[in-house]
mmCIF file of C-alpha atoms in Angstrom:
data_model
loop_
_atom_site.group_PDB
_atom_site.id
_atom_site.type_symbol
_atom_site.label_atom_id
_atom_site.label_comp_id
_atom_site.label_asym_id
_atom_site.label_seq_id
_atom_site.Cartn_x
_atom_site.Cartn_y
_atom_site.Cartn_z
ATOM 1 C CA MET A 1 108.797 75.000 122.176
ATOM 2 C CA GLU A 2 108.252 77.174 118.817
ATOM 3 C CA LYS A 3 106.785 79.942 120.918
ATOM 4 C CA THR A 4 110.210 80.164 123.094
ATOM 5 C CA LYS A 5 112.105 79.745 119.121
ATOM 6 C CA ASP A 6 110.716 82.157 118.194
ATOM 7 C CA LEU A 7 111.372 84.635 121.083
ATOM 8 C CA THR A 8 115.104 83.447 120.862
ATOM 9 C CA SER A 9 115.423 83.876 117.397
ATOM 10 C CA SER A 10 113.861 87.085 117.378
ATOM 11 C CA SER A 11 116.044 88.303 120.502
ATOM 12 C CA GLU A 12 118.216 87.948 118.754
ATOM 13 C CA ALA A 13 117.783 89.568 115.559
ATOM 14 C CA GLY A 14 117.193 92.574 117.205
ATOM 15 C CA SER A 15 120.951 92.174 118.821
ATOM 16 C CA ILE A 16 121.598 91.448 115.349
ATOM 17 C CA LYS A 17 120.429 95.062 114.368
ATOM 18 C CA LYS A 18 121.888 97.122 117.257
ATOM 19 C CA ARG A 19 125.230 96.011 116.180
ATOM 20 C CA SER A 20 125.067 96.440 112.513
ATOM 21 C CA GLN A 21 122.980 100.285 113.197
ATOM 22 C CA VAL A 22 126.403 100.486 115.841
ATOM 23 C CA LYS A 23 129.048 99.444 112.684
ATOM 24 C CA GLU A 24 126.895 102.252 110.299
ATOM 25 C CA VAL A 25 127.129 105.083 112.756
ATOM 26 C CA TRP A 26 130.663 103.940 113.480
ATOM 27 C CA ARG A 27 132.045 103.508 109.003
ATOM 28 C CA ARG A 28 129.495 107.236 108.361
ATOM 29 C CA PHE A 29 131.685 108.546 111.347
ATOM 30 C CA CYS A 30 135.271 107.345 110.288
ATOM 31 C CA ARG A 31 134.710 108.842 106.941
ATOM 32 C CA ASN A 32 133.942 112.363 108.304
ATOM 33 C CA LYS A 33 137.309 113.790 108.105
ATOM 34 C CA GLN A 34 137.631 116.228 110.706
ATOM 35 C CA ALA A 35 135.725 114.048 113.224
ATOM 36 C CA MET A 36 138.447 111.346 113.004
ATOM 37 C CA VAL A 37 141.129 115.035 113.685
ATOM 38 C CA GLY A 38 139.367 115.401 117.330
ATOM 39 C CA MET A 39 139.501 111.966 117.607
ATOM 40 C CA CYS A 40 142.786 112.411 118.070
ATOM 41 C CA MET A 41 142.807 115.448 119.062
ATOM 42 C CA LEU A 42 140.583 114.459 121.817
ATOM 43 C CA LEU A 43 142.687 110.766 122.518
ATOM 44 C CA LEU A 44 145.946 113.311 122.589
ATOM 45 C CA LEU A 45 144.476 115.033 125.760
ATOM 46 C CA ILE A 46 143.665 112.501 127.177
ATOM 47 C CA PHE A 47 146.398 110.368 126.889
ATOM 48 C CA ALA A 48 148.759 113.960 128.326
ATOM 49 C CA ALA A 49 146.109 113.871 130.928
ATOM 50 C CA ILE A 50 146.499 110.239 132.421
ATOM 51 C CA PHE A 51 150.288 110.183 131.850
ATOM 52 C CA ALA A 52 151.249 113.023 132.973
ATOM 53 C CA ASP A 53 153.345 112.192 135.939
ATOM 54 C CA ILE A 54 155.534 110.418 133.721
ATOM 55 C CA ILE A 55 155.860 113.175 130.835
ATOM 56 C CA ALA A 56 155.850 116.118 133.350
ATOM 57 C CA PRO A 57 160.022 117.309 133.080
ATOM 58 C CA TYR A 58 159.376 119.310 136.316
ATOM 59 C CA ASP A 59 156.916 119.256 139.320
ATOM 60 C CA PRO A 60 153.779 121.419 138.351
ATOM 61 C CA VAL A 61 154.113 123.724 141.475
ATOM 62 C CA GLU A 62 157.968 123.232 142.761
ATOM 63 C CA GLN A 63 159.269 127.326 142.771
ATOM 64 C CA ASP A 64 162.222 127.819 140.968
ATOM 65 C CA ILE A 65 162.763 132.126 141.810
ATOM 66 C CA ILE A 66 166.404 132.638 140.068
ATOM 67 C CA ASN A 67 164.069 130.886 136.467
ATOM 68 C CA ARG A 68 161.899 133.131 136.898
ATOM 69 C CA LEU A 69 159.691 134.354 133.425
ATOM 70 C CA LYS A 70 161.981 132.174 131.062
ATOM 71 C CA PRO A 71 161.155 132.316 127.455
ATOM 72 C CA PRO A 72 160.559 128.328 125.427
ATOM 73 C CA SER A 73 164.206 126.357 125.900
ATOM 74 C CA SER A 74 164.858 123.161 125.753
ATOM 75 C CA ALA A 75 165.168 122.563 129.450
ATOM 76 C CA HIS A 76 161.816 124.501 129.821
ATOM 77 C CA TRP A 77 160.225 124.272 126.038
ATOM 78 C CA PHE A 78 157.393 127.026 127.249
ATOM 79 C CA GLY A 79 159.596 128.556 129.313
ATOM 80 C CA THR A 80 158.487 129.278 132.916
ATOM 81 C CA ASP A 81 155.652 131.444 134.598
ATOM 82 C CA GLU A 82 156.197 134.465 137.301
ATOM 83 C CA LEU A 83 156.894 131.806 140.229
ATOM 84 C CA GLY A 84 159.693 129.719 138.001
ATOM 85 C CA ARG A 85 157.284 126.567 137.172
ATOM 86 C CA ASP A 86 157.615 124.326 133.936
ATOM 87 C CA ILE A 87 154.333 126.489 131.813
ATOM 88 C CA PHE A 88 154.748 122.623 129.999
ATOM 89 C CA SER A 89 154.516 120.500 133.342
ATOM 90 C CA ARG A 90 151.588 122.061 134.268
ATOM 91 C CA ILE A 91 149.404 122.513 131.104
ATOM 92 C CA LEU A 92 150.087 118.536 131.537
ATOM 93 C CA TYR A 93 148.342 118.478 135.166
ATOM 94 C CA GLY A 94 145.464 121.104 134.484
ATOM 95 C CA SER A 95 144.564 118.631 131.136
ATOM 96 C CA ARG A 96 143.220 116.587 134.263
ATOM 97 C CA ILE A 97 141.304 119.243 135.833
ATOM 98 C CA SER A 98 139.829 120.037 132.573
ATOM 99 C CA LEU A 99 138.484 117.190 131.947
ATOM 100 C CA THR A 100 137.857 115.882 135.115
ATOM 101 C CA VAL A 101 135.032 119.218 135.166
ATOM 102 C CA GLY A 102 133.774 118.549 131.975
ATOM 103 C CA LEU A 103 133.323 115.028 131.830
ATOM 104 C CA ILE A 104 131.210 115.514 135.657
ATOM 105 C CA ALA A 105 129.880 118.522 134.557
ATOM 106 C CA VAL A 106 128.018 117.178 131.738
ATOM 107 C CA GLY A 107 127.114 114.079 133.227
ATOM 108 C CA LEU A 108 125.873 115.672 136.497
ATOM 109 C CA SER A 109 123.989 117.692 134.229
ATOM 110 C CA SER A 110 122.602 115.375 132.087
ATOM 111 C CA ILE A 111 121.424 112.668 134.581
ATOM 112 C CA VAL A 112 119.144 115.575 135.858
ATOM 113 C CA GLY A 113 118.044 116.919 133.067
ATOM 114 C CA CYS A 114 117.028 113.900 131.739
ATOM 115 C CA ALA A 115 115.472 112.497 133.451
ATOM 116 C CA LEU A 116 113.295 116.294 134.280
ATOM 117 C CA GLY A 117 112.545 116.420 130.746
ATOM 118 C CA ALA A 118 111.679 112.502 131.274
ATOM 119 C CA ILE A 119 109.121 113.347 133.960
ATOM 120 C CA ALA A 120 107.410 116.593 132.306
ATOM 121 C CA GLY A 121 107.248 115.244 129.223
ATOM 122 C CA TYR A 122 105.912 111.644 129.786
ATOM 123 C CA TYR A 123 102.919 112.869 132.210
ATOM 124 C CA GLY A 124 102.719 116.519 131.365
ATOM 125 C CA GLY A 125 99.972 118.939 133.522
ATOM 126 C CA VAL A 126 101.066 120.886 136.704
ATOM 127 C CA LEU A 127 104.527 118.231 136.635
ATOM 128 C CA ASP A 128 105.127 119.813 133.172
ATOM 129 C CA ASN A 129 103.973 123.297 133.416
ATOM 130 C CA ILE A 130 106.565 123.726 136.774
ATOM 131 C CA ILE A 131 108.877 121.705 134.972
ATOM 132 C CA MET A 132 109.483 123.762 132.496
ATOM 133 C CA ARG A 133 108.924 127.326 133.992
ATOM 134 C CA CYS A 134 111.986 126.392 136.124
ATOM 135 C CA THR A 135 113.971 125.731 133.154
ATOM 136 C CA ASP A 136 112.605 129.225 131.625
ATOM 137 C CA VAL A 137 113.744 130.445 134.315
ATOM 138 C CA LEU A 138 117.796 128.698 134.489
ATOM 139 C CA MET A 139 117.775 129.958 130.940
ATOM 140 C CA ALA A 140 116.684 133.100 131.519
ATOM 141 C CA ILE A 141 119.900 133.832 133.571
ATOM 142 C CA PRO A 142 123.565 133.966 131.174
ATOM 143 C CA SER A 143 125.295 131.109 132.036
ATOM 144 C CA ILE A 144 128.670 132.811 133.432
ATOM 145 C CA LEU A 145 125.618 134.825 135.625
ATOM 146 C CA LEU A 146 124.369 131.922 136.771
ATOM 147 C CA ASN A 147 127.476 130.115 137.731
ATOM 148 C CA ILE A 148 129.156 133.502 139.957
ATOM 149 C CA SER A 149 126.352 132.913 141.650
ATOM 150 C CA ILE A 150 126.743 129.191 143.082
ATOM 151 C CA VAL A 151 129.978 129.307 143.397
ATOM 152 C CA ALA A 152 130.003 132.477 145.410
ATOM 153 C CA ALA A 153 127.437 131.191 147.819
ATOM 154 C CA LEU A 154 129.378 127.508 147.968
ATOM 155 C CA GLY A 155 132.263 128.989 147.629
ATOM 156 C CA THR A 156 135.923 128.066 145.725
ATOM 157 C CA GLY A 157 137.228 124.812 144.674
ATOM 158 C CA LEU A 158 136.523 121.923 142.013
ATOM 159 C CA GLN A 159 133.285 120.696 143.207
ATOM 160 C CA ASN A 160 131.330 123.808 143.404
ATOM 161 C CA VAL A 161 132.726 124.616 139.915
ATOM 162 C CA MET A 162 131.801 121.159 138.728
ATOM 163 C CA ILE A 163 127.649 122.272 140.555
ATOM 164 C CA ALA A 164 127.454 125.621 139.142
ATOM 165 C CA ILE A 165 128.317 124.450 135.574
ATOM 166 C CA GLY A 166 126.228 121.330 135.648
ATOM 167 C CA ILE A 167 123.084 123.310 137.260
ATOM 168 C CA SER A 168 123.288 126.144 133.956
ATOM 169 C CA SER A 169 123.366 123.031 131.641
ATOM 170 C CA VAL A 170 120.597 121.316 132.816
ATOM 171 C CA PRO A 171 117.726 123.577 131.098
ATOM 172 C CA ALA A 172 119.487 122.028 127.963
ATOM 173 C CA TYR A 173 118.837 118.557 128.549
ATOM 174 C CA CYS A 174 115.565 118.414 130.116
ATOM 175 C CA ARG A 175 114.739 120.479 126.883
ATOM 176 C CA ILE A 176 115.644 117.634 124.502
ATOM 177 C CA MET A 177 114.250 114.725 126.606
ATOM 178 C CA ARG A 178 111.414 116.422 126.500
ATOM 179 C CA ALA A 179 110.911 116.400 123.055
ATOM 180 C CA SER A 180 111.576 112.822 122.534
ATOM 181 C CA LEU A 181 109.612 112.149 125.469
ATOM 182 C CA LEU A 182 106.274 114.208 122.920
ATOM 183 C CA SER A 183 107.807 112.183 120.070
ATOM 184 C CA LEU A 184 107.635 108.889 120.941
ATOM 185 C CA LYS A 185 105.656 108.486 123.906
ATOM 186 C CA GLU A 186 102.784 107.892 121.730
ATOM 187 C CA GLN A 187 104.551 105.627 119.672
ATOM 188 C CA GLU A 188 102.934 101.697 118.878
ATOM 189 C CA PHE A 189 105.899 99.983 120.458
ATOM 190 C CA VAL A 190 105.024 102.114 123.478
ATOM 191 C CA ASP A 191 101.292 101.648 123.316
ATOM 192 C CA ALA A 192 102.653 97.365 122.944
ATOM 193 C CA SER A 193 104.697 98.293 126.027
ATOM 194 C CA ARG A 194 102.112 99.808 128.247
ATOM 195 C CA ALA A 195 99.635 96.937 127.425
ATOM 196 C CA ALA A 196 101.729 94.696 128.547
ATOM 197 C CA GLY A 197 101.709 95.355 132.175
ATOM 198 C CA ALA A 198 105.235 97.186 131.940
ATOM 199 C CA SER A 199 105.905 100.218 134.527
ATOM 200 C CA ASP A 200 106.601 103.968 133.410
ATOM 201 C CA VAL A 201 109.779 103.919 134.362
ATOM 202 C CA HIS A 202 110.295 100.443 132.818
ATOM 203 C CA ILE A 203 108.800 102.058 129.239
ATOM 204 C CA ILE A 204 110.938 105.521 130.175
ATOM 205 C CA ILE A 205 114.458 103.301 130.812
ATOM 206 C CA HIS A 206 114.169 100.274 128.409
ATOM 207 C CA HIS A 207 112.164 101.906 125.143
ATOM 208 C CA ILE A 208 111.883 105.951 124.857
ATOM 209 C CA LEU A 209 115.676 106.675 125.957
ATOM 210 C CA PRO A 210 117.694 105.014 123.609
ATOM 211 C CA ASN A 211 115.745 105.804 120.353
ATOM 212 C CA SER A 212 116.261 109.857 121.989
ATOM 213 C CA LEU A 213 120.575 109.112 122.919
ATOM 214 C CA ALA A 214 121.529 109.964 119.600
ATOM 215 C CA PRO A 215 120.497 114.207 120.609
ATOM 216 C CA LEU A 216 121.456 113.870 123.122
ATOM 217 C CA ILE A 217 124.957 112.279 123.092
ATOM 218 C CA VAL A 218 125.824 114.867 120.386
ATOM 219 C CA GLN A 219 124.265 117.523 123.069
ATOM 220 C CA ALA A 220 126.958 115.825 125.935
ATOM 221 C CA THR A 221 129.633 116.055 123.707
ATOM 222 C CA LEU A 222 129.502 119.717 122.875
ATOM 223 C CA LYS A 223 128.708 120.956 126.732
ATOM 224 C CA ILE A 224 132.367 118.962 127.202
ATOM 225 C CA GLY A 225 134.061 121.771 125.321
ATOM 226 C CA GLY A 226 131.540 124.323 127.211
ATOM 227 C CA ALA A 227 132.580 122.941 130.702
ATOM 228 C CA ILE A 228 135.845 123.413 130.233
ATOM 229 C CA LEU A 229 136.071 126.788 128.941
ATOM 230 C CA SER A 230 133.829 127.617 131.561
ATOM 231 C CA CYS A 231 135.922 126.517 134.111
ATOM 232 C CA ALA A 232 138.923 128.330 132.366
ATOM 233 C CA SER A 233 136.557 131.494 133.152
ATOM 234 C CA MET A 234 135.864 131.029 136.235
ATOM 235 C CA SER A 235 139.729 130.555 137.233
ATOM 236 C CA PHE A 236 140.321 133.635 135.468
ATOM 237 C CA ILE A 237 138.181 135.541 137.528
ATOM 238 C CA GLY A 238 138.730 133.955 140.948
ATOM 239 C CA LEU A 239 136.526 132.146 141.303
ATOM 240 C CA GLY A 240 137.035 128.460 140.130
ATOM 241 C CA ILE A 241 140.362 126.101 141.104
ATOM 242 C CA VAL A 242 142.236 127.512 144.338
ATOM 243 C CA PRO A 243 146.179 128.271 143.833
ATOM 244 C CA PRO A 244 148.592 126.387 143.243
ATOM 245 C CA THR A 245 147.243 124.073 141.617
ATOM 246 C CA PRO A 246 147.596 123.245 138.269
ATOM 247 C CA GLU A 247 144.434 124.770 136.453
ATOM 248 C CA TRP A 248 144.186 126.844 132.206
ATOM 249 C CA GLY A 249 142.340 129.677 133.352
ATOM 250 C CA ALA A 250 144.375 130.646 136.734
ATOM 251 C CA MET A 251 147.139 130.457 134.268
ATOM 252 C CA LEU A 252 145.907 132.706 132.074
ATOM 253 C CA SER A 253 144.905 135.155 134.857
ATOM 254 C CA THR A 254 147.843 135.537 136.230
ATOM 255 C CA GLY A 255 150.100 135.724 133.055
ATOM 256 C CA ARG A 256 147.819 138.703 132.188
ATOM 257 C CA ASP A 257 150.458 140.897 134.428
ATOM 258 C CA PHE A 258 153.066 139.616 132.744
ATOM 259 C CA LEU A 259 151.200 140.337 128.870
ATOM 260 C CA ARG A 260 153.813 142.675 127.339
ATOM 261 C CA ASP A 261 157.309 140.762 129.081
ATOM 262 C CA ALA A 262 156.218 137.330 129.178
ATOM 263 C CA PRO A 263 153.448 136.445 126.469
ATOM 264 C CA HIS A 264 154.477 133.036 126.528
ATOM 265 C CA LEU A 265 153.020 133.375 130.179
ATOM 266 C CA THR A 266 149.386 133.460 128.725
ATOM 267 C CA ALA A 267 149.691 132.375 124.800
ATOM 268 C CA PHE A 268 150.408 128.585 126.045
ATOM 269 C CA PRO A 269 147.265 128.005 128.192
ATOM 270 C CA GLY A 270 145.376 129.867 126.247
ATOM 271 C CA MET A 271 146.419 127.571 123.048
ATOM 272 C CA ALA A 272 145.044 124.598 125.187
ATOM 273 C CA ILE A 273 141.762 125.749 125.799
ATOM 274 C CA MET A 274 141.382 126.235 122.464
ATOM 275 C CA PHE A 275 143.099 122.208 121.777
ATOM 276 C CA ALA A 276 140.445 121.248 123.674
ATOM 277 C CA VAL A 277 137.584 122.797 122.752
ATOM 278 C CA PHE A 278 138.325 122.369 119.225
ATOM 279 C CA ALA A 279 138.676 119.096 119.606
ATOM 280 C CA MET A 280 135.452 118.164 121.122
ATOM 281 C CA ASN A 281 133.446 120.734 119.089
ATOM 282 C CA LEU A 282 134.994 118.797 116.001
ATOM 283 C CA MET A 283 133.467 115.209 117.923
ATOM 284 C CA GLY A 284 130.667 116.730 118.784
ATOM 285 C CA ASP A 285 129.898 117.230 114.479
ATOM 286 C CA GLY A 286 131.417 114.588 113.539
ATOM 287 C CA LEU A 287 128.475 112.607 116.076
ATOM 288 C CA ARG A 288 125.458 114.325 114.589
ATOM 289 C CA ASP A 289 126.526 113.929 111.319
ATOM 290 C CA ALA A 290 126.882 110.230 112.036
ATOM 291 C CA LEU A 291 123.624 109.662 114.539
ATOM 292 C CA ASP A 292 121.693 111.457 111.871
ATOM 293 C CA PRO A 293 119.776 108.993 109.955
ATOM 294 C CA LYS A 294 118.816 111.777 106.635
ATOM 295 C CA LEU A 295 122.567 111.456 105.617
ATOM 296 C CA LYS A 296 122.961 108.085 105.731
ATOM 297 C CA ASN A 297 123.336 108.413 101.796
#
């Protein structure tokens, strides 16, 4: 009975400690004004993506040739494009694609990269050499060239763009996870868990991964902005989202032909890309400062 009480009290103490750590991280994050600005910008972008059907005044693919290349006005806040489509509505709907690509591509790359990094760091030896040499090869290729090669092989489309961006981001997570494994796998709590008969998967998931989340969260936050920018770049060169689907990079690509006569065709999509990437960079910097134990004071 006493042992059961001791185990219960220790588990309760551990949960209280975790909650206090989360509160401390949140407090430090809230004290960072730039991080709060980034979070507000991100929430605004998410709100626009979720409620685009309600906020958008026009159908994003509906053409009105009579009102083509109209400048910003009360009827069309951001003007119209070369086919008379409302740019404001297309930017709202384009935020859905950008956020989807960013979240899914980063999620895919983080899962695959963390799994490979955990295997390489925990077991070492031949597996470590094979995995790390493969990541070295991927890192030696510029990400934009790697994305172009993958999309050219698989074909254009939203799914293939997400796969390409996810593959090019795998090495970063693999290296971070491997470095964390190398520094944590020899710790006493890992040896105690191993002596208690825990499996390797249990040790990695329940003991090592929670202690490696801080750098992974920061990396993922920053990579979302990079994924949005990569998606826009792929669409800009014609290898991304297929028209007439509204996407910021594709809007920039079509608007460059009318840069002198109608600069708003490129100005507003470019500002949307800058807004999203800037918000994620501010969030990433704020999370890095909040999760860094050296900055507690």
